[in-house]
Amino acid sequence: MSEEKRLLRDKVLALRAALTPQERALKSQKIQDFLLGLEEFRQARTIMLFMNFRDEVETTDLAQKVLDLGKNLVLPRCAPKGVLIPALIRDLDKELESGMWGIREPKKEGLREADPLEIDCLIVPGAAFDTQGNRLGYGGGYYDRFIERVRENTPLIALAFHCQLVEKVPVGEYDKKVSMLITEQGIRRFPSNA
């Protein structure tokens, strides 16, 4: 299973990396527009988002938009042993630093930990997704573990480019589904995120 996951991850990430910066920016804007129109997003008071890394869907403008809308912005900080620490952020310019693997994350100093049970909308990254809502992460299990800590009915929304959508993602017993996938082509809803 792990070899199958690695091969699929490598294949899909190569497709994503082949997008030009212009394509990535345009597609990211479309994805953001779809998300901003979602009722689940509009109703949410506390939104957990990820800061994009390398050639992921761009989320910096989205994070600022969450703050501008007066919502609580939560961003993850990676800790050892595959643990994500959710932190409340008020200022993207002052409260982020380059963390593990160079991903922008909340500074350790002055970190304000958020209660996972107060997250109304969890927006997640991933390497690949399938038509049943299965998610292939980057191999660390960070989000699969974190999803266990949020309320059961919390919308789990993945942001990805259409090239990351595949027919079938190999899944293990600890892999979590998403309830929605947003690509530049639109929104896909899945019946259960269990």
PDB file of N, CA and C in Angstrom, residues 41-112:
ATOM      1  N   PHE A  41     -18.710  28.030   4.126  1.00  0.00           N
ATOM      2  CA  PHE A  41     -17.649  29.008   4.392  1.00  0.00           C
ATOM      3  C   PHE A  41     -18.256  30.290   4.953  1.00  0.00           C
ATOM      4  N   ARG A  42     -19.322  30.775   4.335  1.00  0.00           N
ATOM      5  CA  ARG A  42     -19.929  32.039   4.754  1.00  0.00           C
ATOM      6  C   ARG A  42     -20.456  31.966   6.183  1.00  0.00           C
ATOM      7  N   GLN A  43     -21.024  30.808   6.557  1.00  0.00           N
ATOM      8  CA  GLN A  43     -21.586  30.644   7.902  1.00  0.00           C
ATOM      9  C   GLN A  43     -20.512  30.422   8.973  1.00  0.00           C
ATOM     10  N   ALA A  44     -19.350  29.961   8.575  1.00  0.00           N
ATOM     11  CA  ALA A  44     -18.298  29.604   9.541  1.00  0.00           C
ATOM     12  C   ALA A  44     -17.751  30.836  10.251  1.00  0.00           C
ATOM     13  N   ARG A  45     -17.569  30.685  11.533  1.00  0.00           N
ATOM     14  CA  ARG A  45     -16.976  31.763  12.346  1.00  0.00           C
ATOM     15  C   ARG A  45     -15.463  31.548  12.467  1.00  0.00           C
ATOM     16  N   THR A  46     -15.064  30.277  12.619  1.00  0.00           N
ATOM     17  CA  THR A  46     -13.643  29.933  12.778  1.00  0.00           C
ATOM     18  C   THR A  46     -13.244  28.975  11.659  1.00  0.00           C
ATOM     19  N   ILE A  47     -12.278  29.415  10.867  1.00  0.00           N
ATOM     20  CA  ILE A  47     -11.852  28.653   9.685  1.00  0.00           C
ATOM     21  C   ILE A  47     -10.380  28.270   9.823  1.00  0.00           C
ATOM     22  N   MET A  48     -10.106  26.981   9.668  1.00  0.00           N
ATOM     23  CA  MET A  48      -8.714  26.539   9.652  1.00  0.00           C
ATOM     24  C   MET A  48      -8.307  26.316   8.209  1.00  0.00           C
ATOM     25  N   LEU A  49      -7.209  26.922   7.858  1.00  0.00           N
ATOM     26  CA  LEU A  49      -6.697  26.929   6.496  1.00  0.00           C
ATOM     27  C   LEU A  49      -5.249  26.456   6.527  1.00  0.00           C
ATOM     28  N   PHE A  50      -4.688  26.128   5.391  1.00  0.00           N
ATOM     29  CA  PHE A  50      -3.266  25.803   5.294  1.00  0.00           C
ATOM     30  C   PHE A  50      -2.577  26.887   4.469  1.00  0.00           C
ATOM     31  N   MET A  51      -1.320  27.139   4.746  1.00  0.00           N
ATOM     32  CA  MET A  51      -0.548  28.069   3.920  1.00  0.00           C
ATOM     33  C   MET A  51       0.112  27.252   2.813  1.00  0.00           C
ATOM     34  N   ASN A  52      -0.116  27.692   1.575  1.00  0.00           N
ATOM     35  CA  ASN A  52       0.382  26.898   0.450  1.00  0.00           C
ATOM     36  C   ASN A  52       1.902  26.791   0.466  1.00  0.00           C
ATOM     37  N   PHE A  53       2.364  25.685  -0.088  1.00  0.00           N
ATOM     38  CA  PHE A  53       3.788  25.369  -0.138  1.00  0.00           C
ATOM     39  C   PHE A  53       4.106  24.876  -1.542  1.00  0.00           C
ATOM     40  N   ARG A  54       5.233  25.306  -2.057  1.00  0.00           N
ATOM     41  CA  ARG A  54       5.657  24.972  -3.418  1.00  0.00           C
ATOM     42  C   ARG A  54       4.550  25.298  -4.416  1.00  0.00           C
ATOM     43  N   ASP A  55       3.998  24.279  -5.086  1.00  0.00           N
ATOM     44  CA  ASP A  55       3.040  24.558  -6.163  1.00  0.00           C
ATOM     45  C   ASP A  55       1.605  24.181  -5.806  1.00  0.00           C
ATOM     46  N   GLU A  56       1.267  24.216  -4.501  1.00  0.00           N
ATOM     47  CA  GLU A  56      -0.113  23.977  -4.083  1.00  0.00           C
ATOM     48  C   GLU A  56      -1.001  25.142  -4.511  1.00  0.00           C
ATOM     49  N   VAL A  57      -2.308  24.941  -4.367  1.00  0.00           N
ATOM     50  CA  VAL A  57      -3.261  26.031  -4.579  1.00  0.00           C
ATOM     51  C   VAL A  57      -2.849  27.189  -3.670  1.00  0.00           C
ATOM     52  N   GLU A  58      -2.776  28.382  -4.253  1.00  0.00           N
ATOM     53  CA  GLU A  58      -2.358  29.580  -3.517  1.00  0.00           C
ATOM     54  C   GLU A  58      -3.412  29.934  -2.460  1.00  0.00           C
ATOM     55  N   THR A  59      -2.975  30.101  -1.207  1.00  0.00           N
ATOM     56  CA  THR A  59      -3.937  30.396  -0.129  1.00  0.00           C
ATOM     57  C   THR A  59      -3.617  31.666   0.657  1.00  0.00           C
ATOM     58  N   THR A  60      -2.574  32.376   0.310  1.00  0.00           N
ATOM     59  CA  THR A  60      -2.214  33.578   1.075  1.00  0.00           C
ATOM     60  C   THR A  60      -3.321  34.632   1.009  1.00  0.00           C
ATOM     61  N   ASP A  61      -3.822  34.915  -0.202  1.00  0.00           N
ATOM     62  CA  ASP A  61      -4.910  35.885  -0.338  1.00  0.00           C
ATOM     63  C   ASP A  61      -6.156  35.411   0.399  1.00  0.00           C
ATOM     64  N   LEU A  62      -6.399  34.118   0.346  1.00  0.00           N
ATOM     65  CA  LEU A  62      -7.558  33.542   1.017  1.00  0.00           C
ATOM     66  C   LEU A  62      -7.457  33.737   2.533  1.00  0.00           C
ATOM     67  N   ALA A  63      -6.278  33.499   3.080  1.00  0.00           N
ATOM     68  CA  ALA A  63      -6.068  33.685   4.523  1.00  0.00           C
ATOM     69  C   ALA A  63      -6.343  35.138   4.909  1.00  0.00           C
ATOM     70  N   GLN A  64      -5.853  36.060   4.087  1.00  0.00           N
ATOM     71  CA  GLN A  64      -6.096  37.485   4.367  1.00  0.00           C
ATOM     72  C   GLN A  64      -7.585  37.808   4.265  1.00  0.00           C
ATOM     73  N   LYS A  65      -8.262  37.187   3.311  1.00  0.00           N
ATOM     74  CA  LYS A  65      -9.700  37.404   3.116  1.00  0.00           C
ATOM     75  C   LYS A  65     -10.476  36.944   4.361  1.00  0.00           C
ATOM     76  N   VAL A  66     -10.080  35.810   4.937  1.00  0.00           N
ATOM     77  CA  VAL A  66     -10.728  35.304   6.151  1.00  0.00           C
ATOM     78  C   VAL A  66     -10.633  36.365   7.257  1.00  0.00           C
ATOM     79  N   LEU A  67      -9.439  36.943   7.403  1.00  0.00           N
ATOM     80  CA  LEU A  67      -9.241  37.992   8.412  1.00  0.00           C
ATOM     81  C   LEU A  67     -10.071  39.233   8.076  1.00  0.00           C
ATOM     82  N   ASP A  68     -10.053  39.628   6.808  1.00  0.00           N
ATOM     83  CA  ASP A  68     -10.794  40.821   6.382  1.00  0.00           C
ATOM     84  C   ASP A  68     -12.301  40.671   6.605  1.00  0.00           C
ATOM     85  N   LEU A  69     -12.790  39.433   6.535  1.00  0.00           N
ATOM     86  CA  LEU A  69     -14.221  39.167   6.751  1.00  0.00           C
ATOM     87  C   LEU A  69     -14.587  39.138   8.236  1.00  0.00           C
ATOM     88  N   GLY A  70     -13.581  39.298   9.096  1.00  0.00           N
ATOM     89  CA  GLY A  70     -13.830  39.307  10.537  1.00  0.00           C
ATOM     90  C   GLY A  70     -13.988  37.927  11.146  1.00  0.00           C
ATOM     91  N   LYS A  71     -13.547  36.905  10.425  1.00  0.00           N
ATOM     92  CA  LYS A  71     -13.628  35.537  10.939  1.00  0.00           C
ATOM     93  C   LYS A  71     -12.343  35.208  11.702  1.00  0.00           C
ATOM     94  N   ASN A  72     -12.399  34.170  12.518  1.00  0.00           N
ATOM     95  CA  ASN A  72     -11.200  33.689  13.206  1.00  0.00           C
ATOM     96  C   ASN A  72     -10.411  32.814  12.239  1.00  0.00           C
ATOM     97  N   LEU A  73      -9.144  33.142  12.057  1.00  0.00           N
ATOM     98  CA  LEU A  73      -8.265  32.363  11.177  1.00  0.00           C
ATOM     99  C   LEU A  73      -7.374  31.465  12.027  1.00  0.00           C
ATOM    100  N   VAL A  74      -7.411  30.175  11.716  1.00  0.00           N
ATOM    101  CA  VAL A  74      -6.559  29.203  12.388  1.00  0.00           C
ATOM    102  C   VAL A  74      -5.623  28.606  11.340  1.00  0.00           C
ATOM    103  N   LEU A  75      -4.338  28.576  11.662  1.00  0.00           N
ATOM    104  CA  LEU A  75      -3.343  27.970  10.782  1.00  0.00           C
ATOM    105  C   LEU A  75      -2.589  26.901  11.564  1.00  0.00           C
ATOM    106  N   PRO A  76      -2.134  25.846  10.884  1.00  0.00           N
ATOM    107  CA  PRO A  76      -1.450  24.753  11.584  1.00  0.00           C
ATOM    108  C   PRO A  76       0.053  24.987  11.748  1.00  0.00           C
ATOM    109  N   ARG A  77       0.558  24.543  12.889  1.00  0.00           N
ATOM    110  CA  ARG A  77       2.002  24.478  13.112  1.00  0.00           C
ATOM    111  C   ARG A  77       2.348  23.000  13.269  1.00  0.00           C
ATOM    112  N   CYS A  78       3.353  22.547  12.529  1.00  0.00           N
ATOM    113  CA  CYS A  78       3.769  21.145  12.603  1.00  0.00           C
ATOM    114  C   CYS A  78       4.628  20.920  13.839  1.00  0.00           C
ATOM    115  N   ALA A  79       4.282  19.896  14.588  1.00  0.00           N
ATOM    116  CA  ALA A  79       5.065  19.498  15.757  1.00  0.00           C
ATOM    117  C   ALA A  79       5.584  18.085  15.495  1.00  0.00           C
ATOM    118  N   PRO A  80       6.524  17.613  16.323  1.00  0.00           N
ATOM    119  CA  PRO A  80       7.039  16.256  16.120  1.00  0.00           C
ATOM    120  C   PRO A  80       5.943  15.194  16.193  1.00  0.00           C
ATOM    121  N   LYS A  81       6.233  14.031  15.675  1.00  0.00           N
ATOM    122  CA  LYS A  81       5.358  12.852  15.706  1.00  0.00           C
ATOM    123  C   LYS A  81       4.043  13.059  14.965  1.00  0.00           C
ATOM    124  N   GLY A  82       4.064  13.847  13.896  1.00  0.00           N
ATOM    125  CA  GLY A  82       2.879  13.994  13.059  1.00  0.00           C
ATOM    126  C   GLY A  82       1.739  14.777  13.682  1.00  0.00           C
ATOM    127  N   VAL A  83       2.048  15.682  14.615  1.00  0.00           N
ATOM    128  CA  VAL A  83       1.013  16.453  15.302  1.00  0.00           C
ATOM    129  C   VAL A  83       0.902  17.855  14.695  1.00  0.00           C
ATOM    130  N   LEU A  84      -0.353  18.284  14.450  1.00  0.00           N
ATOM    131  CA  LEU A  84      -0.623  19.656  14.015  1.00  0.00           C
ATOM    132  C   LEU A  84      -1.143  20.437  15.214  1.00  0.00           C
ATOM    133  N   ILE A  85      -0.563  21.594  15.449  1.00  0.00           N
ATOM    134  CA  ILE A  85      -1.050  22.484  16.498  1.00  0.00           C
ATOM    135  C   ILE A  85      -1.825  23.603  15.818  1.00  0.00           C
ATOM    136  N   PRO A  86      -3.137  23.726  16.115  1.00  0.00           N
ATOM    137  CA  PRO A  86      -3.923  24.790  15.499  1.00  0.00           C
ATOM    138  C   PRO A  86      -3.688  26.107  16.249  1.00  0.00           C
ATOM    139  N   ALA A  87      -3.350  27.163  15.520  1.00  0.00           N
ATOM    140  CA  ALA A  87      -3.057  28.440  16.166  1.00  0.00           C
ATOM    141  C   ALA A  87      -3.886  29.563  15.561  1.00  0.00           C
ATOM    142  N   LEU A  88      -4.421  30.410  16.421  1.00  0.00           N
ATOM    143  CA  LEU A  88      -5.164  31.591  15.981  1.00  0.00           C
ATOM    144  C   LEU A  88      -4.184  32.632  15.469  1.00  0.00           C
ATOM    145  N   ILE A  89      -4.492  33.213  14.324  1.00  0.00           N
ATOM    146  CA  ILE A  89      -3.620  34.212  13.687  1.00  0.00           C
ATOM    147  C   ILE A  89      -4.420  35.490  13.453  1.00  0.00           C
ATOM    148  N   ARG A  90      -3.810  36.627  13.781  1.00  0.00           N
ATOM    149  CA  ARG A  90      -4.464  37.914  13.532  1.00  0.00           C
ATOM    150  C   ARG A  90      -3.743  38.722  12.454  1.00  0.00           C
ATOM    151  N   ASP A  91      -2.453  38.431  12.252  1.00  0.00           N
ATOM    152  CA  ASP A  91      -1.647  39.220  11.320  1.00  0.00           C
ATOM    153  C   ASP A  91      -0.679  38.302  10.570  1.00  0.00           C
ATOM    154  N   LEU A  92      -0.935  38.113   9.276  1.00  0.00           N
ATOM    155  CA  LEU A  92      -0.087  37.202   8.484  1.00  0.00           C
ATOM    156  C   LEU A  92       1.352  37.688   8.379  1.00  0.00           C
ATOM    157  N   ASP A  93       1.539  38.992   8.321  1.00  0.00           N
ATOM    158  CA  ASP A  93       2.898  39.535   8.167  1.00  0.00           C
ATOM    159  C   ASP A  93       3.749  39.361   9.415  1.00  0.00           C
ATOM    160  N   LYS A  94       3.131  39.401  10.577  1.00  0.00           N
ATOM    161  CA  LYS A  94       3.898  39.404  11.827  1.00  0.00           C
ATOM    162  C   LYS A  94       3.934  38.063  12.553  1.00  0.00           C
ATOM    163  N   GLU A  95       2.992  37.171  12.251  1.00  0.00           N
ATOM    164  CA  GLU A  95       2.857  35.977  13.090  1.00  0.00           C
ATOM    165  C   GLU A  95       3.275  34.670  12.429  1.00  0.00           C
ATOM    166  N   LEU A  96       3.855  34.732  11.225  1.00  0.00           N
ATOM    167  CA  LEU A  96       4.266  33.501  10.546  1.00  0.00           C
ATOM    168  C   LEU A  96       5.782  33.435  10.403  1.00  0.00           C
ATOM    169  N   GLU A  97       6.280  32.213  10.321  1.00  0.00           N
ATOM    170  CA  GLU A  97       7.704  31.974  10.074  1.00  0.00           C
ATOM    171  C   GLU A  97       7.821  30.728   9.215  1.00  0.00           C
ATOM    172  N   SER A  98       9.015  30.517   8.681  1.00  0.00           N
ATOM    173  CA  SER A  98       9.252  29.317   7.888  1.00  0.00           C
ATOM    174  C   SER A  98       9.509  28.162   8.856  1.00  0.00           C
ATOM    175  N   GLY A  99       8.653  27.122   8.778  1.00  0.00           N
ATOM    176  CA  GLY A  99       8.768  26.004   9.711  1.00  0.00           C
ATOM    177  C   GLY A  99       9.344  24.768   9.051  1.00  0.00           C
ATOM    178  N   MET A 100       8.886  23.612   9.526  1.00  0.00           N
ATOM    179  CA  MET A 100       9.348  22.343   8.967  1.00  0.00           C
ATOM    180  C   MET A 100       9.146  22.318   7.462  1.00  0.00           C
ATOM    181  N   TRP A 101      10.109  21.881   6.733  1.00  0.00           N
ATOM    182  CA  TRP A 101      10.069  21.759   5.276  1.00  0.00           C
ATOM    183  C   TRP A 101       9.880  23.109   4.573  1.00  0.00           C
ATOM    184  N   GLY A 102      10.045  24.205   5.298  1.00  0.00           N
ATOM    185  CA  GLY A 102       9.926  25.529   4.677  1.00  0.00           C
ATOM    186  C   GLY A 102       8.497  26.016   4.529  1.00  0.00           C
ATOM    187  N   ILE A 103       7.541  25.341   5.134  1.00  0.00           N
ATOM    188  CA  ILE A 103       6.138  25.762   5.069  1.00  0.00           C
ATOM    189  C   ILE A 103       5.927  26.925   6.035  1.00  0.00           C
ATOM    190  N   ARG A 104       5.213  27.956   5.580  1.00  0.00           N
ATOM    191  CA  ARG A 104       4.896  29.073   6.472  1.00  0.00           C
ATOM    192  C   ARG A 104       3.899  28.597   7.524  1.00  0.00           C
ATOM    193  N   GLU A 105       4.229  28.846   8.772  1.00  0.00           N
ATOM    194  CA  GLU A 105       3.375  28.415   9.870  1.00  0.00           C
ATOM    195  C   GLU A 105       3.460  29.403  11.025  1.00  0.00           C
ATOM    196  N   PRO A 106       2.514  29.310  11.985  1.00  0.00           N
ATOM    197  CA  PRO A 106       2.526  30.231  13.118  1.00  0.00           C
ATOM    198  C   PRO A 106       3.844  30.141  13.890  1.00  0.00           C
ATOM    199  N   LYS A 107       4.324  31.307  14.330  1.00  0.00           N
ATOM    200  CA  LYS A 107       5.547  31.338  15.132  1.00  0.00           C
ATOM    201  C   LYS A 107       5.316  30.614  16.451  1.00  0.00           C
ATOM    202  N   LYS A 108       6.368  29.923  16.903  1.00  0.00           N
ATOM    203  CA  LYS A 108       6.273  29.196  18.169  1.00  0.00           C
ATOM    204  C   LYS A 108       6.107  30.185  19.330  1.00  0.00           C
ATOM    205  N   GLU A 109       6.866  31.262  19.259  1.00  0.00           N
ATOM    206  CA  GLU A 109       6.808  32.273  20.314  1.00  0.00           C
ATOM    207  C   GLU A 109       5.487  33.047  20.230  1.00  0.00           C
ATOM    208  N   GLY A 110       4.763  33.075  21.321  1.00  0.00           N
ATOM    209  CA  GLY A 110       3.497  33.805  21.357  1.00  0.00           C
ATOM    210  C   GLY A 110       2.337  33.062  20.709  1.00  0.00           C
ATOM    211  N   LEU A 111       2.513  31.779  20.421  1.00  0.00           N
ATOM    212  CA  LEU A 111       1.473  30.995  19.755  1.00  0.00           C
ATOM    213  C   LEU A 111       0.204  30.932  20.614  1.00  0.00           C
ATOM    214  N   ARG A 112      -0.932  31.211  19.992  1.00  0.00           N
ATOM    215  CA  ARG A 112      -2.228  31.123  20.665  1.00  0.00           C
ATOM    216  C   ARG A 112      -2.943  29.882  20.124  1.00  0.00           C
TER     217      ARG A 112
END
